[in-house]
């Protein structure tokens, strides 16, 4: 029985077998995958395809186009409300902090006193005292004129690895204030285990 006359059941699917010693041009488009052929020849048995499906979660739908900052739930739920109600943080300091959280880029903030004052709606001369108080509380760190760093353990705009790298960079400075790891006692009133 000739090759064409044999039933399909007994025939091997795919391209015809090569004769031993036959040479075929690389890249010949006969339907075979060169990588698969090499893997099957040198591996043990057939190579199975693995298909990966990547699901991307949609981004959060937030106001504004600049992204958003992740803010510590512990800070928002326990520290800030208590400090506002008991005058540990003034309204102006809270407004400056909120503005800085919103304007940060990976924990770094470039802003003049005039820019902060204009956005908050206060006089420029009042911003300096508020920033000094936030620096004393280790919520913000002044790097140089108009350049600040936000405590990345309170709020951070960026992914977790970027936050870890920024924390490592700050910890390597071994600052006397122990920024970013220590807050003053009035900001550390609650055990963190309370907050889920």
PDB file of C-alpha atoms in Angstrom:
ATOM      1  CA  UNK A   1       0.000   0.000   0.000  1.00  0.00           C
ATOM      2  CA  UNK A   2       1.424   3.348  -1.045  1.00  0.00           C
ATOM      3  CA  UNK A   3       1.881   6.362   1.265  1.00  0.00           C
ATOM      4  CA  UNK A   4      -1.154   8.100  -0.211  1.00  0.00           C
ATOM      5  CA  UNK A   5      -3.319   4.995   0.096  1.00  0.00           C
ATOM      6  CA  UNK A   6      -2.623   4.368   3.803  1.00  0.00           C
ATOM      7  CA  UNK A   7      -5.375   5.519   6.155  1.00  0.00           C
ATOM      8  CA  UNK A   8      -4.800   8.828   7.920  1.00  0.00           C
ATOM      9  CA  UNK A   9      -5.013   7.140  11.298  1.00  0.00           C
ATOM     10  CA  UNK A  10      -1.635   5.511  10.921  1.00  0.00           C
ATOM     11  CA  UNK A  11       0.173   8.546   9.556  1.00  0.00           C
ATOM     12  CA  UNK A  12       2.101  10.930  11.781  1.00  0.00           C
ATOM     13  CA  UNK A  13       0.728  14.467  11.728  1.00  0.00           C
ATOM     14  CA  UNK A  14       3.116  17.261  10.894  1.00  0.00           C
ATOM     15  CA  UNK A  15       5.880  17.739   8.375  1.00  0.00           C
ATOM     16  CA  UNK A  16       7.388  14.739   6.574  1.00  0.00           C
ATOM     17  CA  UNK A  17      10.321  13.005   8.269  1.00  0.00           C
ATOM     18  CA  UNK A  18      13.783  13.959   7.177  1.00  0.00           C
ATOM     19  CA  UNK A  19      16.085  11.314   5.785  1.00  0.00           C
ATOM     20  CA  UNK A  20      19.123  10.732   8.018  1.00  0.00           C
ATOM     21  CA  UNK A  21      21.943  13.034   7.003  1.00  0.00           C
ATOM     22  CA  UNK A  22      19.632  15.332   5.018  1.00  0.00           C
ATOM     23  CA  UNK A  23      20.386  19.021   5.437  1.00  0.00           C
ATOM     24  CA  UNK A  24      17.634  21.582   5.535  1.00  0.00           C
ATOM     25  CA  UNK A  25      18.094  25.330   5.288  1.00  0.00           C
ATOM     26  CA  UNK A  26      17.627  27.175   8.575  1.00  0.00           C
ATOM     27  CA  UNK A  27      14.465  29.246   8.534  1.00  0.00           C
ATOM     28  CA  UNK A  28      12.801  27.126   5.889  1.00  0.00           C
ATOM     29  CA  UNK A  29       9.116  27.795   6.320  1.00  0.00           C
ATOM     30  CA  UNK A  30       7.718  24.306   6.445  1.00  0.00           C
ATOM     31  CA  UNK A  31       5.664  24.791   9.596  1.00  0.00           C
ATOM     32  CA  UNK A  32       8.261  23.490  12.083  1.00  0.00           C
ATOM     33  CA  UNK A  33       9.542  25.493  14.993  1.00  0.00           C
ATOM     34  CA  UNK A  34      13.350  25.285  15.114  1.00  0.00           C
ATOM     35  CA  UNK A  35      13.477  25.885  18.882  1.00  0.00           C
ATOM     36  CA  UNK A  36      10.896  23.131  19.464  1.00  0.00           C
ATOM     37  CA  UNK A  37      12.800  20.762  17.171  1.00  0.00           C
ATOM     38  CA  UNK A  38      16.059  21.323  19.075  1.00  0.00           C
ATOM     39  CA  UNK A  39      14.343  20.947  22.445  1.00  0.00           C
ATOM     40  CA  UNK A  40      12.678  17.688  21.401  1.00  0.00           C
ATOM     41  CA  UNK A  41      15.886  16.317  19.899  1.00  0.00           C
ATOM     42  CA  UNK A  42      18.046  17.012  22.943  1.00  0.00           C
ATOM     43  CA  UNK A  43      15.389  16.797  25.631  1.00  0.00           C
ATOM     44  CA  UNK A  44      13.402  13.797  26.738  1.00  0.00           C
ATOM     45  CA  UNK A  45      10.130  13.672  24.899  1.00  0.00           C
ATOM     46  CA  UNK A  46       7.904  16.284  23.354  1.00  0.00           C
ATOM     47  CA  UNK A  47       7.898  19.889  24.438  1.00  0.00           C
ATOM     48  CA  UNK A  48       4.543  21.171  25.643  1.00  0.00           C
ATOM     49  CA  UNK A  49       3.441  24.733  25.116  1.00  0.00           C
ATOM     50  CA  UNK A  50       2.571  26.749  28.167  1.00  0.00           C
ATOM     51  CA  UNK A  51       0.344  29.716  27.550  1.00  0.00           C
ATOM     52  CA  UNK A  52       0.307  32.532  30.041  1.00  0.00           C
ATOM     53  CA  UNK A  53      -2.552  34.925  30.389  1.00  0.00           C
ATOM     54  CA  UNK A  54      -1.747  38.203  32.129  1.00  0.00           C
ATOM     55  CA  UNK A  55      -4.627  39.961  33.826  1.00  0.00           C
ATOM     56  CA  UNK A  56      -4.089  43.611  34.599  1.00  0.00           C
ATOM     57  CA  UNK A  57      -6.222  45.223  37.215  1.00  0.00           C
ATOM     58  CA  UNK A  58      -7.691  48.527  36.163  1.00  0.00           C
ATOM     59  CA  UNK A  59      -6.143  51.549  37.880  1.00  0.00           C
ATOM     60  CA  UNK A  60      -8.037  53.299  40.642  1.00  0.00           C
ATOM     61  CA  UNK A  61     -10.420  55.969  39.427  1.00  0.00           C
ATOM     62  CA  UNK A  62      -9.259  58.936  41.474  1.00  0.00           C
ATOM     63  CA  UNK A  63      -9.652  62.686  41.077  1.00  0.00           C
ATOM     64  CA  UNK A  64      -6.784  64.306  39.172  1.00  0.00           C
ATOM     65  CA  UNK A  65      -4.352  62.954  36.621  1.00  0.00           C
ATOM     66  CA  UNK A  66      -1.161  62.755  38.711  1.00  0.00           C
ATOM     67  CA  UNK A  67      -1.832  59.380  40.316  1.00  0.00           C
ATOM     68  CA  UNK A  68      -2.338  58.994  44.033  1.00  0.00           C
ATOM     69  CA  UNK A  69      -0.367  58.415  47.228  1.00  0.00           C
ATOM     70  CA  UNK A  70      -0.786  55.447  49.501  1.00  0.00           C
ATOM     71  CA  UNK A  71      -1.337  56.776  52.996  1.00  0.00           C
ATOM     72  CA  UNK A  72      -0.924  54.769  56.187  1.00  0.00           C
ATOM     73  CA  UNK A  73      -4.321  53.695  57.517  1.00  0.00           C
ATOM     74  CA  UNK A  74      -2.817  53.788  61.003  1.00  0.00           C
ATOM     75  CA  UNK A  75      -1.864  57.424  60.523  1.00  0.00           C
ATOM     76  CA  UNK A  76      -5.219  58.412  58.974  1.00  0.00           C
ATOM     77  CA  UNK A  77      -7.381  56.500  61.444  1.00  0.00           C
ATOM     78  CA  UNK A  78      -5.601  56.968  64.745  1.00  0.00           C
ATOM     79  CA  UNK A  79      -2.860  59.586  64.678  1.00  0.00           C
ATOM     80  CA  UNK A  80      -4.101  62.485  62.554  1.00  0.00           C
ATOM     81  CA  UNK A  81      -7.688  62.716  63.908  1.00  0.00           C
ATOM     82  CA  UNK A  82      -6.486  62.530  67.517  1.00  0.00           C
ATOM     83  CA  UNK A  83      -3.757  65.121  66.919  1.00  0.00           C
ATOM     84  CA  UNK A  84      -6.207  67.498  65.225  1.00  0.00           C
ATOM     85  CA  UNK A  85      -8.803  67.180  67.992  1.00  0.00           C
ATOM     86  CA  UNK A  86      -6.225  67.710  70.757  1.00  0.00           C
ATOM     87  CA  UNK A  87      -4.264  70.502  69.036  1.00  0.00           C
ATOM     88  CA  UNK A  88      -1.098  68.434  68.684  1.00  0.00           C
ATOM     89  CA  UNK A  89      -1.146  69.294  64.972  1.00  0.00           C
ATOM     90  CA  UNK A  90      -2.670  72.611  63.940  1.00  0.00           C
ATOM     91  CA  UNK A  91      -5.123  72.954  61.073  1.00  0.00           C
ATOM     92  CA  UNK A  92      -2.423  74.727  59.066  1.00  0.00           C
ATOM     93  CA  UNK A  93       0.112  71.961  59.700  1.00  0.00           C
ATOM     94  CA  UNK A  94      -2.459  69.346  58.640  1.00  0.00           C
ATOM     95  CA  UNK A  95      -3.234  71.377  55.497  1.00  0.00           C
ATOM     96  CA  UNK A  96       0.474  71.678  54.609  1.00  0.00           C
ATOM     97  CA  UNK A  97       0.990  67.951  55.239  1.00  0.00           C
ATOM     98  CA  UNK A  98      -2.016  67.015  53.092  1.00  0.00           C
ATOM     99  CA  UNK A  99      -0.747  69.289  50.315  1.00  0.00           C
ATOM    100  CA  UNK A 100       2.694  67.676  50.476  1.00  0.00           C
ATOM    101  CA  UNK A 101       1.207  64.171  50.413  1.00  0.00           C
ATOM    102  CA  UNK A 102      -0.685  65.105  47.277  1.00  0.00           C
ATOM    103  CA  UNK A 103       2.244  66.754  45.503  1.00  0.00           C
ATOM    104  CA  UNK A 104       4.985  64.235  46.313  1.00  0.00           C
ATOM    105  CA  UNK A 105       6.800  62.238  43.652  1.00  0.00           C
ATOM    106  CA  UNK A 106       8.194  59.082  45.230  1.00  0.00           C
ATOM    107  CA  UNK A 107       8.494  60.780  48.618  1.00  0.00           C
ATOM    108  CA  UNK A 108      10.221  63.886  47.285  1.00  0.00           C
ATOM    109  CA  UNK A 109       8.652  67.324  47.192  1.00  0.00           C
ATOM    110  CA  UNK A 110       9.811  70.432  45.379  1.00  0.00           C
ATOM    111  CA  UNK A 111       7.740  73.432  46.470  1.00  0.00           C
ATOM    112  CA  UNK A 112       8.315  76.994  47.581  1.00  0.00           C
ATOM    113  CA  UNK A 113       6.542  78.548  50.544  1.00  0.00           C
ATOM    114  CA  UNK A 114       4.703  80.781  48.093  1.00  0.00           C
ATOM    115  CA  UNK A 115       3.396  77.802  46.094  1.00  0.00           C
ATOM    116  CA  UNK A 116       2.202  76.006  49.230  1.00  0.00           C
ATOM    117  CA  UNK A 117       0.571  79.187  50.574  1.00  0.00           C
ATOM    118  CA  UNK A 118      -1.238  79.874  47.301  1.00  0.00           C
ATOM    119  CA  UNK A 119      -2.669  76.350  47.064  1.00  0.00           C
ATOM    120  CA  UNK A 120      -3.735  76.276  50.717  1.00  0.00           C
ATOM    121  CA  UNK A 121      -5.063  79.834  50.696  1.00  0.00           C
ATOM    122  CA  UNK A 122      -2.929  81.401  53.434  1.00  0.00           C
ATOM    123  CA  UNK A 123      -0.151  83.990  53.660  1.00  0.00           C
ATOM    124  CA  UNK A 124       3.316  82.855  52.619  1.00  0.00           C
ATOM    125  CA  UNK A 125       4.801  83.930  55.953  1.00  0.00           C
ATOM    126  CA  UNK A 126       2.706  81.369  57.857  1.00  0.00           C
ATOM    127  CA  UNK A 127       4.057  78.357  55.923  1.00  0.00           C
ATOM    128  CA  UNK A 128       7.561  78.370  57.448  1.00  0.00           C
ATOM    129  CA  UNK A 129       6.375  77.732  61.020  1.00  0.00           C
ATOM    130  CA  UNK A 130       4.049  74.943  59.895  1.00  0.00           C
ATOM    131  CA  UNK A 131       6.856  73.244  57.965  1.00  0.00           C
ATOM    132  CA  UNK A 132       9.242  73.578  60.907  1.00  0.00           C
ATOM    133  CA  UNK A 133       6.678  71.887  63.174  1.00  0.00           C
ATOM    134  CA  UNK A 134       6.148  69.042  60.656  1.00  0.00           C
ATOM    135  CA  UNK A 135       9.920  68.556  60.469  1.00  0.00           C
ATOM    136  CA  UNK A 136      10.175  68.417  64.279  1.00  0.00           C
ATOM    137  CA  UNK A 137       7.510  65.702  64.263  1.00  0.00           C
ATOM    138  CA  UNK A 138       9.473  63.692  61.629  1.00  0.00           C
ATOM    139  CA  UNK A 139       6.554  63.817  59.204  1.00  0.00           C
ATOM    140  CA  UNK A 140       8.611  65.858  56.732  1.00  0.00           C
ATOM    141  CA  UNK A 141      12.346  66.381  56.320  1.00  0.00           C
ATOM    142  CA  UNK A 142      13.879  69.515  54.812  1.00  0.00           C
ATOM    143  CA  UNK A 143      16.680  68.665  52.380  1.00  0.00           C
ATOM    144  CA  UNK A 144      17.457  72.176  51.124  1.00  0.00           C
ATOM    145  CA  UNK A 145      15.539  75.310  50.233  1.00  0.00           C
ATOM    146  CA  UNK A 146      12.197  74.355  48.613  1.00  0.00           C
ATOM    147  CA  UNK A 147      13.138  70.665  48.664  1.00  0.00           C
ATOM    148  CA  UNK A 148      11.619  68.232  51.166  1.00  0.00           C
ATOM    149  CA  UNK A 149      11.156  64.547  51.794  1.00  0.00           C
ATOM    150  CA  UNK A 150       7.884  63.161  53.079  1.00  0.00           C
ATOM    151  CA  UNK A 151       8.102  60.398  55.656  1.00  0.00           C
ATOM    152  CA  UNK A 152       7.521  57.348  53.399  1.00  0.00           C
ATOM    153  CA  UNK A 153       6.082  55.359  56.310  1.00  0.00           C
ATOM    154  CA  UNK A 154       3.227  57.878  56.555  1.00  0.00           C
ATOM    155  CA  UNK A 155       2.511  58.289  52.830  1.00  0.00           C
ATOM    156  CA  UNK A 156       4.228  57.273  49.602  1.00  0.00           C
ATOM    157  CA  UNK A 157       3.566  57.654  45.901  1.00  0.00           C
ATOM    158  CA  UNK A 158       5.180  54.699  44.120  1.00  0.00           C
ATOM    159  CA  UNK A 159       5.395  50.933  44.321  1.00  0.00           C
ATOM    160  CA  UNK A 160       6.537  48.893  47.307  1.00  0.00           C
ATOM    161  CA  UNK A 161      10.048  48.259  45.996  1.00  0.00           C
ATOM    162  CA  UNK A 162      10.575  51.963  45.344  1.00  0.00           C
ATOM    163  CA  UNK A 163       9.413  52.694  48.892  1.00  0.00           C
ATOM    164  CA  UNK A 164      11.837  50.096  50.302  1.00  0.00           C
ATOM    165  CA  UNK A 165      14.699  51.613  48.311  1.00  0.00           C
ATOM    166  CA  UNK A 166      13.804  55.114  49.525  1.00  0.00           C
ATOM    167  CA  UNK A 167      13.585  53.889  53.136  1.00  0.00           C
ATOM    168  CA  UNK A 168      16.993  52.203  52.798  1.00  0.00           C
ATOM    169  CA  UNK A 169      18.445  55.434  51.404  1.00  0.00           C
ATOM    170  CA  UNK A 170      17.021  57.448  54.328  1.00  0.00           C
ATOM    171  CA  UNK A 171      18.093  54.909  56.953  1.00  0.00           C
ATOM    172  CA  UNK A 172      21.635  54.888  55.546  1.00  0.00           C
ATOM    173  CA  UNK A 173      21.866  58.596  56.429  1.00  0.00           C
ATOM    174  CA  UNK A 174      21.508  57.629  60.126  1.00  0.00           C
ATOM    175  CA  UNK A 175      19.967  61.005  60.932  1.00  0.00           C
ATOM    176  CA  UNK A 176      20.016  62.259  64.497  1.00  0.00           C
ATOM    177  CA  UNK A 177      16.235  62.778  64.308  1.00  0.00           C
ATOM    178  CA  UNK A 178      15.855  59.044  63.436  1.00  0.00           C
ATOM    179  CA  UNK A 179      13.768  60.052  60.398  1.00  0.00           C
ATOM    180  CA  UNK A 180      11.804  58.150  59.057  1.00  0.00           C
ATOM    181  CA  UNK A 181      11.418  55.500  61.751  1.00  0.00           C
ATOM    182  CA  UNK A 182      10.660  57.456  64.894  1.00  0.00           C
ATOM    183  CA  UNK A 183       7.803  59.845  65.490  1.00  0.00           C
ATOM    184  CA  UNK A 184       7.573  61.899  68.676  1.00  0.00           C
ATOM    185  CA  UNK A 185       5.630  60.362  71.594  1.00  0.00           C
ATOM    186  CA  UNK A 186       2.522  62.474  70.940  1.00  0.00           C
ATOM    187  CA  UNK A 187       2.227  60.861  67.483  1.00  0.00           C
ATOM    188  CA  UNK A 188       2.814  57.330  68.764  1.00  0.00           C
ATOM    189  CA  UNK A 189      -0.067  57.023  71.225  1.00  0.00           C
ATOM    190  CA  UNK A 190      -1.657  53.875  69.861  1.00  0.00           C
ATOM    191  CA  UNK A 191      -0.365  50.351  69.432  1.00  0.00           C
ATOM    192  CA  UNK A 192      -0.159  49.580  65.721  1.00  0.00           C
ATOM    193  CA  UNK A 193      -1.666  46.126  66.300  1.00  0.00           C
ATOM    194  CA  UNK A 194      -5.017  47.880  66.928  1.00  0.00           C
ATOM    195  CA  UNK A 195      -5.298  48.901  63.306  1.00  0.00           C
ATOM    196  CA  UNK A 196      -6.242  46.228  60.764  1.00  0.00           C
TER     197      UNK A 196
END
